[in-house]
Amino acid sequence: ELARLALGGFKGALSNPPHDWINSKVILILGSEIASEVMLMGYLLDARERGAKIICIDTKYTQVMMKSDYPVLIKPGSFHLLLYGIVNRIINEGQYDNRLLERWTEGFSEIMKASLSYDQARIAERCGIQREVISSLSTLLAKNHPIQVIGSVRDDQVNGPDGLVRLAWLSVILLAINNSLGVKGGGWNWLGTGSLPVAFDGDIKEGQADDLSLMSIKWQQDHRHLLEEIIEKDTCQALIWDGCIPDEVFSQELIEALSRLKLVVHLSDQENPARKYSHVSFPVTNWLEEEGPVFCSHYRAIQWRNQVSQTPGERKSAGLFWLQLAAKMGYEKWFPWKNKDNSIDVVRAANFFVQQTSALNGLSSLAGEDLTGGGVLWPHVSGQEAEFADKALIKGRWLLYKYDEEYPGTDRSFPTDSGKIKLSNKMYQAAGWGLSPFGSIESEQQDSGPHSYSLVCTSTPGFLGNAAQVMEGRYVIGVNPAHAEELKIRDGDRILLEKGSGNTFEAPAWVTEKIALSTVGLVDLKEPSYYARFCYRGGWVEGIRVNVKKLEAGER
């Protein structure tokens, strides 16, 4: 949505395709777990081998950080603060070409005014880094051209969906200052951040019926929590399993728990163990065949010439299952998106959920001109551009925004009213974001004790590689050496984490510099996924404040 406002809609590409990354001088990676995608990681390594400098910023050590030239560990929730500091220093020291900014952007004066009041030392303290780190990164990003920003920061890492919008906004500002939009080697590649939570732990809007509580949608972390509910609490009587579940989830304990359920329904695009242990299975379309205007994940977006793919054979979309189930249960009024031919009006359904998500509700509609023709990964403008040439890597024209030529079908380089990139605009205010992305740098969370730290969660593949094979147990608690010395903690000591609610978590200690200052890490040794969110257990999620205590022999 921010990209739509800044650059004039979904008529072009902010993102440069991976095979163009080799043209970048500096690649700034914000929380991106690129190593989870072998192909993307290969493009990143190609760029590095050809001289690109890699900056990786994250709350935890990752395999991408291992390959970076400038690995930077920060406190949870401080991604946007670090960009505050970087943009503040670049502007304060005049490390930009004002003529280019005047020529290609509008609203920079508002951004400048808002960015000048920050104290670098305070920002560094809030991020958990030295002030010199901000200085070095600012110089590197200001003195090299072109630069690129790659990100996969989740909403839980920036204190909610609105934080994602502000981080994206700051990224566009940084790229505009460097003149790195609309050039080879530049661009803003925001990879899959996961689905934004609908209504963010609250009721959905626009439902005035007395039984609104039936539609109360709460934010669930992932399927593993539901499995714990089924196995440990034994309160579930029926289960609808939507999607493919990894084989390793199916323990004998889970299989026995499933056998006690009265009904297990399976929705999937392929054979998997979930189907084997279900009473009934519905074959649904996979992500490539989905009946929708666009699908977005780590695989980027696919849209075939503005046409959605028809469902093959008897396979239907998962959304249609839910719509028809709701009708049978008498909840059809809550699902008013069925066409006369019993298919789903995807645009209407998508519009509804867009309006429920605070980070996106400035988008008026997905209909009309917003849905322009698409190709594989990047849009095209004409039918001719949608044709595959011999040995073509992608379909369509991958760099639509260019400073030195007109945007196709217009007399401007950027398809906005002014023909410029909108760094600040009244439409931003109308969307509820204000005139700039800058805000308070003070923490919303208060320390809960003398030994209070921010929690980060991580998995074995993304954090330790094969090192976990020599460790025993399910979890270890990572502690920075400085804090370990303060707390007199050594490897293997029993550590107790305590939340403000009084809940506790116990695991052995592992003293390592891979954990940032002011944080402790909950490392899941058995989790096979790269994704940290799969490591969460109950309320032990990234960013919460925890007290750390060393347990003595015999103490509980």
XYZ file of C-alpha atoms in Angstrom:
556
model
C 0.000 0.000 0.000
C 2.831 2.412 0.785
C 4.429 1.559 -2.552
C 1.124 2.306 -4.256
C 0.971 5.770 -2.711
C 4.649 6.572 -3.174
C 4.999 5.453 -6.762
C 1.543 5.622 -8.232
C -0.009 2.217 -7.843
C 0.632 -1.378 -8.749
C 1.525 -0.387 -12.301
C 5.215 -1.075 -11.966
C 7.933 -2.612 -9.893
C 9.741 -1.259 -6.891
C 11.635 -4.530 -6.836
C 14.520 -5.490 -9.056
C 14.612 -9.216 -9.853
C 17.225 -11.421 -8.184
C 19.389 -11.772 -11.282
C 19.902 -7.980 -11.141
C 21.297 -8.059 -7.595
C 24.819 -8.441 -8.980
C 24.594 -4.770 -10.046
C 24.196 -3.535 -6.454
C 27.106 -1.894 -4.665
C 25.537 -2.377 -1.228
C 22.654 -4.674 -0.230
C 20.940 -3.871 3.057
C 19.112 -6.914 4.454
C 16.562 -6.293 7.194
C 15.650 -9.438 9.102
C 15.493 -11.518 5.955
C 15.754 -15.294 6.264
C 16.905 -15.617 2.666
C 18.838 -18.802 3.471
C 15.474 -20.583 3.679
C 15.261 -20.228 -0.115
C 18.252 -21.816 -1.820
C 17.731 -19.964 -5.103
C 17.526 -16.534 -3.486
C 20.556 -17.239 -1.346
C 22.470 -18.135 -4.499
C 21.678 -14.752 -6.067
C 22.849 -13.000 -2.899
C 26.146 -14.907 -2.862
C 26.641 -14.121 -6.567
C 26.273 -10.420 -5.798
C 28.746 -10.657 -2.930
C 31.313 -12.461 -5.067
C 31.060 -9.643 -7.603
C 31.873 -6.997 -5.033
C 28.563 -6.049 -3.418
C 28.856 -5.300 0.285
C 26.237 -7.100 2.376
C 24.766 -5.515 5.504
C 22.586 -7.899 7.515
C 20.538 -6.512 10.392
C 18.536 -8.874 12.577
C 17.582 -9.608 16.152
C 19.320 -12.973 15.995
C 22.295 -14.562 14.307
C 21.397 -16.177 10.981
C 23.131 -17.990 8.164
C 22.712 -14.872 6.025
C 24.558 -12.950 8.716
C 27.397 -15.483 8.440
C 27.874 -14.439 4.799
C 27.508 -10.704 5.353
C 30.287 -8.136 5.449
C 28.561 -6.107 8.144
C 26.529 -8.304 10.551
C 24.564 -6.179 13.024
C 22.609 -7.645 15.950
C 19.914 -5.353 17.352
C 17.248 -5.476 20.039
C 13.778 -6.739 19.069
C 11.487 -3.960 17.900
C 14.308 -1.589 16.900
C 14.579 -2.103 13.128
C 12.857 1.201 12.412
C 14.954 2.971 15.061
C 18.167 1.960 13.324
C 16.826 3.363 10.050
C 15.871 6.536 11.954
C 19.532 6.877 12.888
C 20.875 6.096 9.412
C 18.533 8.506 7.597
C 19.073 11.155 10.299
C 22.844 11.065 9.885
C 22.788 11.061 6.077
C 20.485 14.101 6.037
C 22.301 15.934 8.837
C 25.641 15.600 7.059
C 24.201 16.442 3.645
C 25.336 13.157 2.089
C 22.848 13.340 -0.778
C 22.341 15.164 -4.070
C 19.689 17.789 -3.440
C 19.224 18.434 -7.163
C 18.164 14.835 -7.758
C 15.824 14.884 -4.783
C 14.150 18.052 -6.056
C 13.885 16.567 -9.538
C 12.525 13.127 -8.632
C 10.802 13.372 -5.236
C 8.202 15.420 -3.438
C 7.705 15.833 0.300
C 11.395 15.653 1.178
C 11.227 18.881 3.187
C 8.716 17.262 5.594
C 10.980 14.223 5.910
C 14.004 16.435 6.603
C 12.246 18.419 9.335
C 11.010 15.276 11.065
C 14.361 13.485 10.909
C 16.652 16.167 12.331
C 15.658 16.007 16.000
C 17.036 12.588 16.850
C 19.953 11.883 19.151
C 22.307 9.302 17.651
C 23.557 8.120 21.041
C 20.021 7.479 22.291
C 19.076 5.613 19.113
C 22.191 3.452 19.417
C 21.326 2.672 23.037
C 17.774 1.662 22.113
C 19.081 -0.585 19.330
C 21.663 -2.175 21.586
C 24.640 -1.167 19.421
C 27.485 1.328 19.476
C 26.959 4.779 18.007
C 29.880 4.158 15.650
C 27.904 1.343 13.986
C 25.243 3.824 12.841
C 27.963 6.159 11.594
C 29.697 3.420 9.590
C 26.488 2.100 8.041
C 25.320 5.616 7.120
C 28.575 6.393 5.344
C 28.562 3.078 3.502
C 24.966 3.559 2.312
C 25.499 7.220 1.364
C 28.802 6.851 -0.496
C 27.883 3.854 -2.657
C 25.431 3.743 -5.551
C 23.233 1.912 -6.284
C 22.034 0.335 -3.074
C 19.231 -2.143 -2.534
C 17.030 -2.938 0.479
C 15.866 -6.517 1.026
C 13.589 -7.267 3.940
C 11.492 -9.923 5.559
C 10.765 -8.338 8.911
C 7.659 -9.796 10.504
C 4.998 -7.716 12.193
C 5.893 -9.218 15.588
C 9.441 -7.862 15.197
C 8.329 -4.228 14.877
C 5.486 -4.019 17.396
C 2.615 -4.578 15.003
C 1.600 -4.150 11.340
C 1.850 -0.347 11.429
C 5.511 -0.740 12.294
C 5.995 -2.682 9.074
C 4.545 0.200 7.082
C 6.891 2.696 8.727
C 9.892 0.453 8.156
C 8.938 0.150 4.488
C 8.467 3.929 4.305
C 11.938 4.527 5.739
C 13.390 2.042 3.245
C 11.855 3.939 0.306
C 13.214 7.227 1.708
C 16.706 5.742 2.043
C 16.595 4.474 -1.548
C 15.299 7.804 -2.860
C 18.065 9.729 -1.067
C 20.605 7.438 -2.727
C 18.905 7.733 -6.144
C 18.490 3.954 -6.156
C 14.894 3.574 -7.372
C 14.468 2.957 -11.068
C 18.068 1.909 -11.704
C 19.854 -1.390 -12.174
C 21.141 -2.734 -8.898
C 18.680 -0.655 -6.862
C 15.158 -1.308 -5.698
C 13.142 -2.348 -2.686
C 12.662 -6.116 -2.362
C 10.270 -6.816 0.465
C 10.070 -10.599 0.629
C 7.391 -12.638 2.372
C 6.653 -11.351 5.869
C 3.917 -13.852 6.508
C 0.248 -12.990 6.642
C -0.590 -9.859 8.575
C -2.964 -10.740 11.421
C -6.581 -9.869 10.665
C -7.911 -7.338 13.202
C -4.738 -7.925 15.276
C -6.130 -9.781 18.293
C -9.573 -8.197 18.151
C -12.995 -8.469 16.570
C -13.456 -7.847 12.880
C -15.147 -4.635 11.822
C -18.296 -3.957 9.847
C -20.371 -6.661 11.518
C -23.236 -5.208 13.530
C -25.140 -8.418 14.235
C -25.642 -9.552 17.822
C -23.633 -12.707 17.189
C -20.480 -10.814 16.177
C -18.550 -12.876 18.716
C -18.905 -15.819 16.349
C -16.568 -13.988 13.979
C -13.991 -12.894 16.544
C -10.670 -13.603 14.865
C -7.650 -13.977 17.117
C -4.069 -14.036 15.966
C -2.630 -17.551 16.124
C 1.105 -18.060 15.886
C 1.281 -21.346 13.941
C -0.063 -24.880 13.714
C 2.255 -26.205 16.420
C 0.296 -24.397 19.122
C -2.866 -26.037 17.905
C -1.140 -29.409 18.051
C -0.229 -28.763 21.670
C -3.886 -27.981 22.367
C -4.951 -31.275 20.783
C -2.316 -33.428 22.468
C -1.864 -31.889 25.898
C -5.215 -30.350 26.795
C -7.391 -32.869 24.963
C -10.164 -30.272 24.590
C -10.553 -30.385 20.797
C -13.270 -32.595 19.281
C -12.964 -31.745 15.581
C -10.225 -30.359 13.358
C -10.113 -28.801 9.901
C -6.571 -29.090 8.626
C -5.921 -26.476 5.924
C -2.576 -26.827 4.163
C 0.438 -29.103 3.993
C 1.969 -30.126 7.299
C 5.606 -31.280 7.530
C 6.124 -35.007 8.012
C 8.141 -34.508 11.180
C 5.088 -33.073 12.972
C 3.409 -36.493 12.951
C 4.619 -38.103 16.122
C 2.947 -41.206 17.512
C 1.552 -38.957 20.226
C -0.185 -36.761 17.640
C -1.511 -39.728 15.684
C -3.106 -41.128 18.832
C -4.603 -37.714 19.632
C -6.089 -37.441 16.126
C -7.666 -40.875 16.472
C -9.664 -39.581 19.457
C -11.236 -36.718 17.488
C -14.771 -37.086 16.184
C -13.952 -35.421 12.843
C -10.752 -34.539 10.995
C -11.115 -32.714 7.654
C -8.101 -32.271 5.400
C -7.586 -29.548 2.762
C -4.428 -29.767 0.706
C -3.023 -29.591 -2.801
C -0.947 -32.750 -2.389
C -0.619 -36.057 -0.581
C 0.778 -35.765 2.939
C 0.443 -37.487 6.318
C -2.422 -35.207 7.356
C -4.592 -36.778 4.654
C -3.777 -40.285 5.862
C -5.165 -39.586 9.321
C -8.260 -37.634 8.225
C -11.854 -38.785 7.958
C -12.384 -36.812 4.746
C -10.031 -34.972 2.401
C -10.769 -32.205 -0.087
C -8.185 -31.724 -2.874
C -7.699 -27.978 -3.286
C -5.727 -25.881 -5.733
C -2.119 -25.125 -4.910
C -0.598 -21.655 -4.721
C 0.107 -21.460 -8.456
C -3.471 -22.358 -9.343
C -5.145 -20.270 -6.662
C -8.228 -18.371 -7.765
C -7.011 -14.922 -6.864
C -5.590 -11.776 -8.454
C -2.159 -12.339 -6.988
C -0.286 -14.645 -4.633
C 2.624 -13.283 -2.618
C 5.198 -15.106 -0.507
C 8.932 -15.729 -0.567
C 8.319 -16.760 -4.180
C 7.226 -13.183 -4.903
C 4.052 -12.714 -6.942
C 2.598 -14.506 -9.910
C -0.194 -13.114 -12.048
C -0.869 -14.271 -15.581
C -1.785 -11.330 -17.819
C -4.397 -10.133 -15.361
C -6.209 -13.476 -15.563
C -6.644 -15.891 -12.685
C -6.088 -19.573 -13.353
C -9.177 -21.721 -13.481
C -9.358 -24.647 -11.095
C -8.324 -27.905 -12.793
C -10.796 -30.785 -12.775
C -12.557 -31.302 -9.484
C -10.010 -29.346 -7.486
C -11.422 -26.189 -5.932
C -9.935 -23.335 -3.964
C -9.792 -23.681 -0.187
C -11.755 -20.453 0.088
C -14.711 -22.071 -1.634
C -14.730 -24.829 0.985
C -14.994 -22.293 3.787
C -17.696 -20.323 1.986
C -19.879 -23.371 1.439
C -19.286 -24.672 4.951
C -20.414 -21.322 6.345
C -23.575 -21.495 4.233
C -24.401 -24.967 5.545
C -23.917 -23.807 9.134
C -26.131 -20.752 8.716
C -23.282 -18.224 8.645
C -23.620 -17.316 4.966
C -24.310 -13.647 5.728
C -20.747 -13.393 7.038
C -19.375 -14.669 3.700
C -21.104 -12.510 1.065
C -18.564 -13.185 -1.679
C -20.193 -15.987 -3.661
C -20.880 -15.469 -7.358
C -23.947 -16.840 -9.111
C -21.905 -19.737 -10.465
C -20.897 -20.664 -6.865
C -17.342 -19.413 -7.370
C -15.726 -16.797 -5.129
C -15.600 -13.114 -5.950
C -11.926 -12.919 -5.030
C -11.614 -9.145 -5.345
C -14.533 -8.481 -2.980
C -13.222 -10.987 -0.467
C -9.700 -9.573 -0.645
C -11.031 -6.032 -0.284
C -12.828 -7.014 2.907
C -9.741 -8.450 4.572
C -7.558 -5.588 3.366
C -9.869 -3.212 5.237
C -9.576 -5.319 8.397
C -5.782 -4.996 8.433
C -4.689 -1.664 9.853
C -1.466 -1.568 7.842
C -3.398 -1.843 4.578
C -6.732 -0.137 5.113
C -5.634 2.993 3.257
C -6.054 0.973 0.068
C -9.507 1.816 -1.224
C -10.038 -1.180 -3.492
C -8.325 -3.954 -5.370
C -10.665 -3.478 -8.305
C -10.219 -1.474 -11.480
C -6.897 0.037 -12.419
C -5.117 -1.328 -9.370
C -5.222 -4.756 -11.008
C -3.019 -4.201 -14.028
C -1.686 -6.941 -16.229
C 0.998 -9.110 -14.735
C 3.740 -11.463 -15.721
C 5.908 -13.865 -13.817
C 7.361 -11.914 -10.889
C 7.064 -8.450 -12.463
C 4.306 -6.612 -14.329
C 4.065 -5.928 -18.025
C 2.262 -3.155 -19.856
C 1.539 -4.465 -23.338
C 0.701 -7.876 -24.692
C 3.976 -7.911 -26.584
C 5.921 -7.506 -23.368
C 4.124 -10.520 -21.955
C 5.529 -12.852 -24.610
C 8.444 -15.077 -23.735
C 11.532 -14.393 -25.779
C 14.003 -17.175 -26.453
C 16.056 -17.846 -23.303
C 14.160 -15.145 -21.396
C 14.644 -15.300 -17.630
C 11.347 -13.633 -16.821
C 8.251 -12.478 -18.630
C 7.509 -8.790 -18.889
C 9.625 -5.741 -18.375
C 11.268 -5.925 -14.994
C 12.318 -2.307 -14.509
C 9.363 -0.061 -15.287
C 10.410 2.944 -13.222
C 13.369 4.725 -14.797
C 14.656 8.201 -14.113
C 15.776 8.749 -17.677
C 12.664 7.739 -19.622
C 8.900 8.015 -19.448
C 6.780 5.405 -17.745
C 4.953 3.460 -20.496
C 1.726 5.175 -21.477
C 2.506 8.421 -19.646
C 4.607 11.546 -20.066
C 6.244 11.077 -16.660
C 8.935 8.811 -15.256
C 6.748 7.836 -12.306
C 2.973 7.353 -12.747
C 2.025 9.757 -9.951
C 0.226 13.086 -10.317
C 3.509 14.964 -10.174
C 5.603 12.331 -11.892
C 7.746 12.160 -8.734
C 8.211 9.750 -5.845
C 5.942 10.797 -2.993
C 8.040 10.656 0.158
C 5.336 12.497 2.089
C 1.816 13.302 1.068
C -1.634 14.157 2.424
C -2.761 10.698 1.320
C -0.391 9.293 3.927
C -2.249 11.301 6.553
C -5.558 10.039 5.216
C -4.274 6.477 5.636
C -3.495 7.271 9.282
C 0.305 7.348 9.014
C 1.034 11.064 9.335
C 3.410 13.093 7.165
C 6.558 11.154 8.069
C 7.509 7.725 9.388
C 9.430 9.212 12.310
C 8.117 8.830 15.838
C 9.214 8.340 19.415
C 12.361 6.331 20.062
C 11.366 5.446 23.605
C 10.405 1.877 24.383
C 6.777 1.023 24.993
C 7.867 -1.875 27.208
C 9.211 -1.293 30.694
C 11.931 -3.382 32.262
C 10.445 -5.809 34.753
C 13.494 -6.238 36.970
C 17.228 -5.665 37.410
C 18.050 -8.535 35.055
C 15.393 -7.883 32.416
C 16.099 -8.691 28.771
C 14.262 -8.862 25.452
C 13.561 -12.379 24.262
C 14.454 -13.567 20.768
C 13.453 -16.947 19.365
C 15.350 -18.885 16.741
C 15.648 -22.327 15.209
C 18.552 -24.661 14.623
C 18.991 -24.314 10.823
C 18.968 -20.525 10.836
C 21.143 -20.138 13.910
C 23.496 -23.038 14.508
C 23.664 -25.036 11.304
C 24.754 -28.553 12.255
C 26.102 -27.526 15.654
C 22.872 -28.522 17.387
C 23.620 -32.185 16.690
C 26.143 -32.175 19.543
C 23.679 -30.608 22.006
C 21.104 -32.499 24.030
C 17.532 -31.582 24.854
C 14.932 -29.508 23.066
C 15.973 -25.965 24.016
C 18.975 -23.949 25.115
C 18.918 -20.365 26.340
C 21.521 -18.229 24.591
C 23.210 -15.582 26.744
C 25.660 -12.920 25.595
C 29.103 -13.322 27.290
C 28.853 -9.863 28.894
C 25.579 -10.774 30.609
C 26.847 -14.263 31.427
C 29.751 -12.742 33.315
C 27.446 -10.365 35.152
C 25.064 -13.178 36.139
C 27.878 -15.706 36.739
C 26.427 -18.060 34.121
C 28.441 -20.769 32.391
C 27.590 -23.202 29.603
C 25.158 -25.838 30.817
C 23.927 -23.943 33.879
C 20.190 -24.205 34.475
C 18.510 -20.920 33.551
C 15.030 -19.739 34.458
C 13.222 -17.170 32.326
C 10.295 -15.403 33.972
C 7.658 -13.220 32.342
C 5.794 -10.409 34.041
C 2.780 -12.718 34.348
C 4.816 -15.082 36.474
C 5.116 -17.816 33.840
C 8.542 -19.447 33.725
C 10.646 -21.384 31.222
C 13.673 -23.461 32.174
C 16.518 -24.664 29.911
C 20.320 -25.036 29.930
C 22.471 -21.992 29.206
C 24.652 -21.521 26.164
C 27.039 -18.568 26.338
C 27.553 -17.142 22.852
C 28.270 -13.872 21.076
C 25.559 -14.815 18.581
C 23.069 -13.327 21.041
C 22.917 -9.524 21.112
C 23.410 -7.424 24.216
C 20.258 -6.797 26.263
C 18.630 -9.933 24.836
C 18.443 -13.630 25.610
C 17.740 -16.259 22.983
C 15.326 -19.179 23.154
C 16.940 -21.634 20.727
C 14.807 -24.575 19.552
C 17.206 -27.438 18.790
C 14.562 -29.677 17.204
C 12.732 -27.189 14.990
C 13.679 -28.041 11.376
C 12.401 -24.787 9.861
C 14.397 -21.619 9.332
C 11.467 -19.552 10.475
C 11.712 -18.241 14.007
C 7.950 -17.993 14.377
C 7.727 -21.790 14.366
C 9.866 -21.791 17.526
C 7.313 -19.908 19.591
C 5.663 -21.788 22.413
C 2.592 -20.370 24.069
C 3.257 -16.772 25.044
C 7.042 -17.029 24.685
C 7.325 -14.831 21.614
C 9.984 -12.481 20.340
C 10.246 -9.065 21.957
C 8.649 -9.773 25.335
C 10.586 -8.763 28.445
C 11.889 -11.586 30.623
C 13.865 -11.770 33.850
C 16.821 -14.155 33.851
C 17.874 -16.162 36.866
C 20.551 -18.810 37.340
C 19.209 -21.808 39.260
C 21.506 -23.313 41.848
C 21.768 -27.044 42.470
C 18.485 -28.351 43.861
C 16.657 -25.067 43.261
C 13.412 -25.019 41.328
